[in-house]
mmCIF file of C-alpha atoms and ligand atoms in Angstrom:
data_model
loop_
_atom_site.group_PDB
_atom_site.id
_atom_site.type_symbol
_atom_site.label_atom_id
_atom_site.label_comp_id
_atom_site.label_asym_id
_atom_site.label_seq_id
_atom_site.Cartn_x
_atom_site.Cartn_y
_atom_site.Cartn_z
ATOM 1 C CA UNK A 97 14.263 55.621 -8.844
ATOM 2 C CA UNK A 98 12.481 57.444 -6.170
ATOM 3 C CA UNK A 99 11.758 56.676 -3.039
ATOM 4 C CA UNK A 100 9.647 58.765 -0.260
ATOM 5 C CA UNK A 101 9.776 58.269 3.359
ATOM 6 C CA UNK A 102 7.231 59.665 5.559
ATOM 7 C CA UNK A 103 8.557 59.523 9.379
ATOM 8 C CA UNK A 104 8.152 61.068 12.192
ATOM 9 C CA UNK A 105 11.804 61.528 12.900
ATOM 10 C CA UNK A 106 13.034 62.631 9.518
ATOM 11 C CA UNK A 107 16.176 63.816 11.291
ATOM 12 C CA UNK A 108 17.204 60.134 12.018
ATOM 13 C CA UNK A 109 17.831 59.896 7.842
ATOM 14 C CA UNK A 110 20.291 62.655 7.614
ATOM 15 C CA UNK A 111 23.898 61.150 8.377
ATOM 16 C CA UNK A 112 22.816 57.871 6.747
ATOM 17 C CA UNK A 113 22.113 59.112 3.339
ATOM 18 C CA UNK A 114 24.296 61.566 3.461
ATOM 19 C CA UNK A 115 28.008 58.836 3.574
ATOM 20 C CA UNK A 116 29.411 56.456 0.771
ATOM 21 C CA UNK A 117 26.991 54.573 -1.509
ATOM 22 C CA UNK A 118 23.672 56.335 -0.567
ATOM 23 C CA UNK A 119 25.151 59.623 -0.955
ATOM 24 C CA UNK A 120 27.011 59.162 -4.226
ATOM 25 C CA UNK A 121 23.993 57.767 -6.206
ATOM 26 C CA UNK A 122 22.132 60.360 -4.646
ATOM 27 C CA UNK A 123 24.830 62.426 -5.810
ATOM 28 C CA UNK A 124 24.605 61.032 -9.763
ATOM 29 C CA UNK A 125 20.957 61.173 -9.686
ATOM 30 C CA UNK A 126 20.668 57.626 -9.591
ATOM 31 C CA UNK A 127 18.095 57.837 -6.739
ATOM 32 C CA UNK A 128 16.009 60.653 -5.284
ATOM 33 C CA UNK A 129 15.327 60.075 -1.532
ATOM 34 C CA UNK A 130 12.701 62.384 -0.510
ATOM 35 C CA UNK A 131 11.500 63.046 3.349
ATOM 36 C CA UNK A 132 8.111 63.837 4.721
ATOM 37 C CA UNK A 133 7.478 64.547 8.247
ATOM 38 C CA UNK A 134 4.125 62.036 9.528
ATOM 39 C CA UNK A 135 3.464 65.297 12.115
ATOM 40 C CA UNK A 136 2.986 67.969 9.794
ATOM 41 C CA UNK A 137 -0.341 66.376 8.454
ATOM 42 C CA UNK A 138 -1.685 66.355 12.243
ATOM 43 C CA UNK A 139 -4.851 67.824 12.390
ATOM 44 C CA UNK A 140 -5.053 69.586 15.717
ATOM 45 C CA UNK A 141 -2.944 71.848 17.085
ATOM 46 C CA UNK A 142 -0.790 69.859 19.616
ATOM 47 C CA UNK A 143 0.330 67.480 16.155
ATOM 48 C CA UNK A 144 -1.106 64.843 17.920
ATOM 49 C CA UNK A 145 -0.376 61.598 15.461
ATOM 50 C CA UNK A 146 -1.058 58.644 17.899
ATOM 51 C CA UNK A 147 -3.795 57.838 20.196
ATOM 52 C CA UNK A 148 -5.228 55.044 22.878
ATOM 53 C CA UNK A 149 -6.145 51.695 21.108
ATOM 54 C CA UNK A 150 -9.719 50.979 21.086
ATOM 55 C CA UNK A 151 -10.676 48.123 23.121
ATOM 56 C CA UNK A 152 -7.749 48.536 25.867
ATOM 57 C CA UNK A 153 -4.287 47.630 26.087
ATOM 58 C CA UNK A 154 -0.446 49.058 26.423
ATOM 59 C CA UNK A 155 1.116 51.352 24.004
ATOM 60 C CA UNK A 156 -0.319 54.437 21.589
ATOM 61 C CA UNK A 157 -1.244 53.303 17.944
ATOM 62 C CA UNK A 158 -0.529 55.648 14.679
ATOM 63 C CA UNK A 159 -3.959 57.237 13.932
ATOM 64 C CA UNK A 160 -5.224 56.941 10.022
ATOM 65 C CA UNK A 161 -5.778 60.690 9.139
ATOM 66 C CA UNK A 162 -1.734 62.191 9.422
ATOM 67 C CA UNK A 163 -0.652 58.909 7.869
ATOM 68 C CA UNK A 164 -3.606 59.192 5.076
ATOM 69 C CA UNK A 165 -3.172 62.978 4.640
ATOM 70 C CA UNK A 166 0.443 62.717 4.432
ATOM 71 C CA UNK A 167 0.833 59.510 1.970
ATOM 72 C CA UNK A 168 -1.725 60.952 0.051
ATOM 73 C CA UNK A 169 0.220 64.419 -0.450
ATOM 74 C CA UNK A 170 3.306 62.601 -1.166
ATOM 75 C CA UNK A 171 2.058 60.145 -3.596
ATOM 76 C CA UNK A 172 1.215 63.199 -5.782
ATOM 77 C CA UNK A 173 4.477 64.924 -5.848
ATOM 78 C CA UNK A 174 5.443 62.863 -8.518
ATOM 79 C CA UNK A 175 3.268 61.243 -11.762
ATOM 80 C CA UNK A 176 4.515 57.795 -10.961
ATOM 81 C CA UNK A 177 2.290 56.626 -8.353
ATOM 82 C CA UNK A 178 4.472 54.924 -5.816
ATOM 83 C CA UNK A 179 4.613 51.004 -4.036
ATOM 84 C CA UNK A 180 3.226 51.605 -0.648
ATOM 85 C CA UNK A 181 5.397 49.576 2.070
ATOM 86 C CA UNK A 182 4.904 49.593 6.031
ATOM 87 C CA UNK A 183 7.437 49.397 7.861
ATOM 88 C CA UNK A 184 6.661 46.432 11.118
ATOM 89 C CA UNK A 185 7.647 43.446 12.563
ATOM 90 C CA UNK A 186 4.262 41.845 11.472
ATOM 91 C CA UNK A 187 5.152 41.982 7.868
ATOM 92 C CA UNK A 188 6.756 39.931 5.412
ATOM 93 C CA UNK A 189 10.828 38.850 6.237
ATOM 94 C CA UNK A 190 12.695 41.089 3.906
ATOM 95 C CA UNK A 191 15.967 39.453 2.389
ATOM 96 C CA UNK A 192 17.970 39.749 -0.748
ATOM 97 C CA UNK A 193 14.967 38.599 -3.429
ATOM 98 C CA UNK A 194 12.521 40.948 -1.731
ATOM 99 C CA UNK A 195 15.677 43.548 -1.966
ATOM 100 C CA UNK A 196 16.094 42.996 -5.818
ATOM 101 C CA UNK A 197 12.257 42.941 -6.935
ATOM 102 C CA UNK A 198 12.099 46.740 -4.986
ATOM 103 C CA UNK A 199 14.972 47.555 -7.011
ATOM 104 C CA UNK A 200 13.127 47.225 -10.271
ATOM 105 C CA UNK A 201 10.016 49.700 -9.307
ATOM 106 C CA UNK A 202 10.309 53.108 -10.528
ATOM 107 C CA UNK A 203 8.690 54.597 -7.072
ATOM 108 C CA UNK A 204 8.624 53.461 -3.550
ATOM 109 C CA UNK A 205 6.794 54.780 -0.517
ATOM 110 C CA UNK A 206 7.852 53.641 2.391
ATOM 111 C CA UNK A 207 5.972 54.457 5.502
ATOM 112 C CA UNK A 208 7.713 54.002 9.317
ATOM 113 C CA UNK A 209 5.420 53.977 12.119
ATOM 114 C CA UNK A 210 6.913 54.666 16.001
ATOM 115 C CA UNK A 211 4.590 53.628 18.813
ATOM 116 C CA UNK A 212 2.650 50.048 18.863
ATOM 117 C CA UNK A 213 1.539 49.795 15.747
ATOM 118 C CA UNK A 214 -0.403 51.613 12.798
ATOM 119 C CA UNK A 215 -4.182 51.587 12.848
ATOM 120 C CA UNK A 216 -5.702 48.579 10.320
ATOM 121 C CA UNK A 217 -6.878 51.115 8.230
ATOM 122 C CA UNK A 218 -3.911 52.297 7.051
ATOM 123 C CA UNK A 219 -2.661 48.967 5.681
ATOM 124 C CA UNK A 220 -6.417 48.499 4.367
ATOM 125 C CA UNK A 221 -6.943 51.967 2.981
ATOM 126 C CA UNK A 222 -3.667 52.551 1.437
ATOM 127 C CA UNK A 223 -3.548 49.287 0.021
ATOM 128 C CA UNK A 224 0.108 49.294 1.863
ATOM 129 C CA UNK A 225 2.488 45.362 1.638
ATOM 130 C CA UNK A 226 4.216 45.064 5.159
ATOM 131 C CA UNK A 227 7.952 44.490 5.168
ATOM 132 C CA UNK A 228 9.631 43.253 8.683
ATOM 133 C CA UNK A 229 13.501 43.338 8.571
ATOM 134 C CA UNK A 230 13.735 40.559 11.311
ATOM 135 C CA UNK A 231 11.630 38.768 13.757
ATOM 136 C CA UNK A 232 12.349 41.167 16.508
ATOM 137 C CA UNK A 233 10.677 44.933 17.350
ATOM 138 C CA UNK A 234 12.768 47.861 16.574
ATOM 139 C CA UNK A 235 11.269 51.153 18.298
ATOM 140 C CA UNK A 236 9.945 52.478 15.229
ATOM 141 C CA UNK A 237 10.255 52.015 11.248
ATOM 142 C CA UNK A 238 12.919 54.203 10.760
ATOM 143 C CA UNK A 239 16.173 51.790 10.612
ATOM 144 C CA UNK A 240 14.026 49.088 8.894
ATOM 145 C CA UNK A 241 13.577 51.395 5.814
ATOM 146 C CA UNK A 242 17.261 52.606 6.125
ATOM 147 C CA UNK A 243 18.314 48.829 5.921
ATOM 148 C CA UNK A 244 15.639 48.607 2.875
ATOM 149 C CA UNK A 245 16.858 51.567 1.294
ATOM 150 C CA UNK A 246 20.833 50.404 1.402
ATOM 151 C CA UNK A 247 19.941 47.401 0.070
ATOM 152 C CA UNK A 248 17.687 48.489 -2.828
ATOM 153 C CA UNK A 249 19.806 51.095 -3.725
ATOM 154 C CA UNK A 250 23.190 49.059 -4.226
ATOM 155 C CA UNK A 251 21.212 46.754 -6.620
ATOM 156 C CA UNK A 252 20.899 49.847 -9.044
ATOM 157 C CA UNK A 253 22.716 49.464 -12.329
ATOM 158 C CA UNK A 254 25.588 52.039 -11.561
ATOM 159 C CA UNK A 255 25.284 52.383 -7.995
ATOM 160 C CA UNK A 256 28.311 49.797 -7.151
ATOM 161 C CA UNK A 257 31.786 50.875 -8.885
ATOM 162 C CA UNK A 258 32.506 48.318 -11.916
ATOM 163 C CA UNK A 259 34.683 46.472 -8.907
ATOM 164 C CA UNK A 260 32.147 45.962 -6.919
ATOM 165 C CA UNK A 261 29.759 44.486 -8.880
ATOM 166 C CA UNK A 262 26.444 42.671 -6.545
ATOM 167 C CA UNK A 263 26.306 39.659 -8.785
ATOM 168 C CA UNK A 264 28.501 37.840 -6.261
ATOM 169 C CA UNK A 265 27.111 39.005 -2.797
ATOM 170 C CA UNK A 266 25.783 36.602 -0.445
ATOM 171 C CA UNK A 267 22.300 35.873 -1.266
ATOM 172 C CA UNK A 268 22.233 36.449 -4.922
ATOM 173 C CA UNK A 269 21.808 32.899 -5.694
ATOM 174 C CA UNK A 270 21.177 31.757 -2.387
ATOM 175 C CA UNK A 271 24.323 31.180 -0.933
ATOM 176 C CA UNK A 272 26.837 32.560 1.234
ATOM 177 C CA UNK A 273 29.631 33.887 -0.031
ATOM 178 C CA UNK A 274 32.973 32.167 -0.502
ATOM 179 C CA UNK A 275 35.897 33.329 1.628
ATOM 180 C CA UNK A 276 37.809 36.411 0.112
ATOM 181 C CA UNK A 277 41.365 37.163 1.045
ATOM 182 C CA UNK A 278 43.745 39.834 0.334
ATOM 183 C CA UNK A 279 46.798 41.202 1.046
ATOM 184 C CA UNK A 280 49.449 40.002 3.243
ATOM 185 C CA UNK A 281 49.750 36.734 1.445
ATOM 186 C CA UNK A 282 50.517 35.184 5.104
ATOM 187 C CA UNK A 283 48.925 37.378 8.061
ATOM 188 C CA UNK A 284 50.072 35.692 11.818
ATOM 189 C CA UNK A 285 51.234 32.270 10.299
ATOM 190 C CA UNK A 286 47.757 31.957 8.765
ATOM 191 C CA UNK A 287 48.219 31.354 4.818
ATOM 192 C CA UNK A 288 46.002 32.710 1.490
ATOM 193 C CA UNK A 289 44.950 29.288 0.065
ATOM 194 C CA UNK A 290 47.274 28.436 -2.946
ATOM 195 C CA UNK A 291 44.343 28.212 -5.549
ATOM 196 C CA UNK A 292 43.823 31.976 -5.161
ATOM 197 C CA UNK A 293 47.314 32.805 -6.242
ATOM 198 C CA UNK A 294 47.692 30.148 -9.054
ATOM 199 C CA UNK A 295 46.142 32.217 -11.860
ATOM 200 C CA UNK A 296 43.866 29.625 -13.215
ATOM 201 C CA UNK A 297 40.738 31.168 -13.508
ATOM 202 C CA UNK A 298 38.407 28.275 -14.043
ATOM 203 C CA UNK A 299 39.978 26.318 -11.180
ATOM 204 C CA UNK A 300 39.026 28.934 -8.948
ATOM 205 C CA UNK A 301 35.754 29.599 -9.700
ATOM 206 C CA UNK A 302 34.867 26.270 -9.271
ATOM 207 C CA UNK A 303 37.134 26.633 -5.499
ATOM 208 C CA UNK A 304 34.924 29.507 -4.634
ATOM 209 C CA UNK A 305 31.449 27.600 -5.523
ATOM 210 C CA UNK A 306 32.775 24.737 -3.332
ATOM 211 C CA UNK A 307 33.640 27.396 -0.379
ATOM 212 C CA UNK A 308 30.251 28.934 -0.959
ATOM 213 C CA UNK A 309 28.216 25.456 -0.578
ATOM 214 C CA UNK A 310 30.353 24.399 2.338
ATOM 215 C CA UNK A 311 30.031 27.639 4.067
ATOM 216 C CA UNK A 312 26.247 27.790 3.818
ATOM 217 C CA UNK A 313 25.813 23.991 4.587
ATOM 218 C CA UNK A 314 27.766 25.225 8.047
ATOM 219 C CA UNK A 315 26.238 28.383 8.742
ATOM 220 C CA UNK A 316 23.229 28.763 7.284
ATOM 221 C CA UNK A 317 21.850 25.400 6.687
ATOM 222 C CA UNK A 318 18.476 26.546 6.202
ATOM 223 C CA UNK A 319 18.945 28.312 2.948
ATOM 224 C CA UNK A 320 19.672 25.260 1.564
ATOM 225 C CA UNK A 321 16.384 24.081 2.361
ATOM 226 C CA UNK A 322 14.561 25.161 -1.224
ATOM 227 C CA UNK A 323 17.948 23.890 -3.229
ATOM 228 C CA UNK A 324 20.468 26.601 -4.870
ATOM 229 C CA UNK A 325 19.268 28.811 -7.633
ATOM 230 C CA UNK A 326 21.685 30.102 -10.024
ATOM 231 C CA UNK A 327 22.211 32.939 -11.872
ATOM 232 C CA UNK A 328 24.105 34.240 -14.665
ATOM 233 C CA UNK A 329 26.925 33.789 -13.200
ATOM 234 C CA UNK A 330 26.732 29.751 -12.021
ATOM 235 C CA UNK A 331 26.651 27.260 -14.951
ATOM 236 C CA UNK A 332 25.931 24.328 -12.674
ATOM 237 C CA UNK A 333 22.370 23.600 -11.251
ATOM 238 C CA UNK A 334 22.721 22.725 -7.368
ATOM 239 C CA UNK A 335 18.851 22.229 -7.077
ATOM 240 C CA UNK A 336 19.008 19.221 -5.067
ATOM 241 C CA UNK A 337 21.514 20.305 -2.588
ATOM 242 C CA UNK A 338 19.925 19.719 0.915
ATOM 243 C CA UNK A 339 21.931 20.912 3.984
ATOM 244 C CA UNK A 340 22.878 16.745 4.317
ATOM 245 C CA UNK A 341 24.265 16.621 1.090
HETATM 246 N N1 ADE B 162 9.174 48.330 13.262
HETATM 247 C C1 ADE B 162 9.417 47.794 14.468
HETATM 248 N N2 ADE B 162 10.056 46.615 14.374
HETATM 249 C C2 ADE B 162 10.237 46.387 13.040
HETATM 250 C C3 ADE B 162 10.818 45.331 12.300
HETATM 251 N N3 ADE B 162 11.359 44.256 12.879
HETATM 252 N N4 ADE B 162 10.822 45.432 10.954
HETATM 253 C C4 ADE B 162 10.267 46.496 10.346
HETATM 254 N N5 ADE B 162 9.702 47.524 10.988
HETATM 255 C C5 ADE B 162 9.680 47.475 12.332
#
């Protein structure tokens, strides 16, 4: 997979992708995370890349020629055109499904705007989706496509040590996860639950599926609210489970 992010602070990417995870499939050329600076497509010469919004109001808006220029540039760098994505808080919640359909493109663009906001065009023109990370306004795009990007790039088939598989992360079949323990067996009079040690594999699966529906009845009710899916890994259907239940 590729992935290109054109920012205006491309400097704000380098410890991130350079620890752990990001850097080792990075590393195994599992993912190649390219970085274009939005400011070096400015057309005049003080690299100006924002400007007034028509019609009044606070705040500078991304202007459509860098951000044209530039994603047009980048999208030819490589013969697989790429999925456009803009970064802001007006777009579409991302979460774990989102996370897992951008794992299975070949080539993602991802585009992170600072200021106010990008001008309409760009969304128009480039025919650009919108991702939010969360219903609240970050400065810029820049730590909403990191957060993308580590999520995306874990679901990659070799990305996650055999160990560590994703199949059971929070999320993957819309639960929370059940409770993991390890090591001390008692830690400040506070005990490992007995099922966990007894061996019996079966029994505590089914433990951990109870845990998991009880824990996201408690804390996250509302995923509960379009019943459990399951996956390859669940053989029982939970599709009427409502946070009552
Ligand atoms: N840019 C500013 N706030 C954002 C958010 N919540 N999600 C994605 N991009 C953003």
């Amino acid at each position: 997979m590729r992935i290109d992010i054109l920012t205006l602070f491309p400097e704000m990417f380098e410890s991130p992708l350079s620890c752990s995870i990001l850097k080792r499939t990075q590393d195994k050329g599992l993912i190649d995370i390219v970085l274009t600076n939005i400011r070096d497509f400015a057309t005049d010469s003080y690299r100006k890349v924002d400007d007034k919004p028509y019609g009044g109001g606070p705040g500078m808006i991304m202007m459509p020629a860098p951000v044209f220029d530039c994603a047009e540039y980048v999208q030819k760098l490589s013969p697989e055109k790429g999925r456009v994505i803009l970064l802001t808080p007006q777009g579409q919640k991302f979460n774990q499904e989102k996370a897992s359909q951008l794992s299975k493109e070949k080539r993602l663009v991802l585009i992170a705007g600072k200021y106010e906001g990008f001008d309409e065009r760009i969304r128009i023109g480039l025919g650009a989706e919108q991702i939010s990370i969360g219903d609240y306004v970050l400065n810029g795009g820049e730590l909403a496509a990191m957060v993308i990007i580590d999520a995306v790039v874990r679901l990659l088939s070799g990305a996650l040590g055999d160990e560590d598989s994703p199949k059971d992360d929070s999320f993957s079949d819309g639960l929370l996860e059940y409770p993991q323990y390890t090591r001390p067996e008692v830690f400040r009079d506070m005990k490992v639950p007995d099922i966990l040690l007894s061996g019996d594999h079966k029994k505590i699966a089914e433990w951990r599926r109870r845990q998991a529906i009880e824990r996201t009845k408690k804390f996250r009710p509302d995923l509960l609210k379009n019943g459990v899916r399951t996956n390859q890994n669940h053989a029982r259907q939970d599709s009427n489970l409502r946070p009552t239940d």
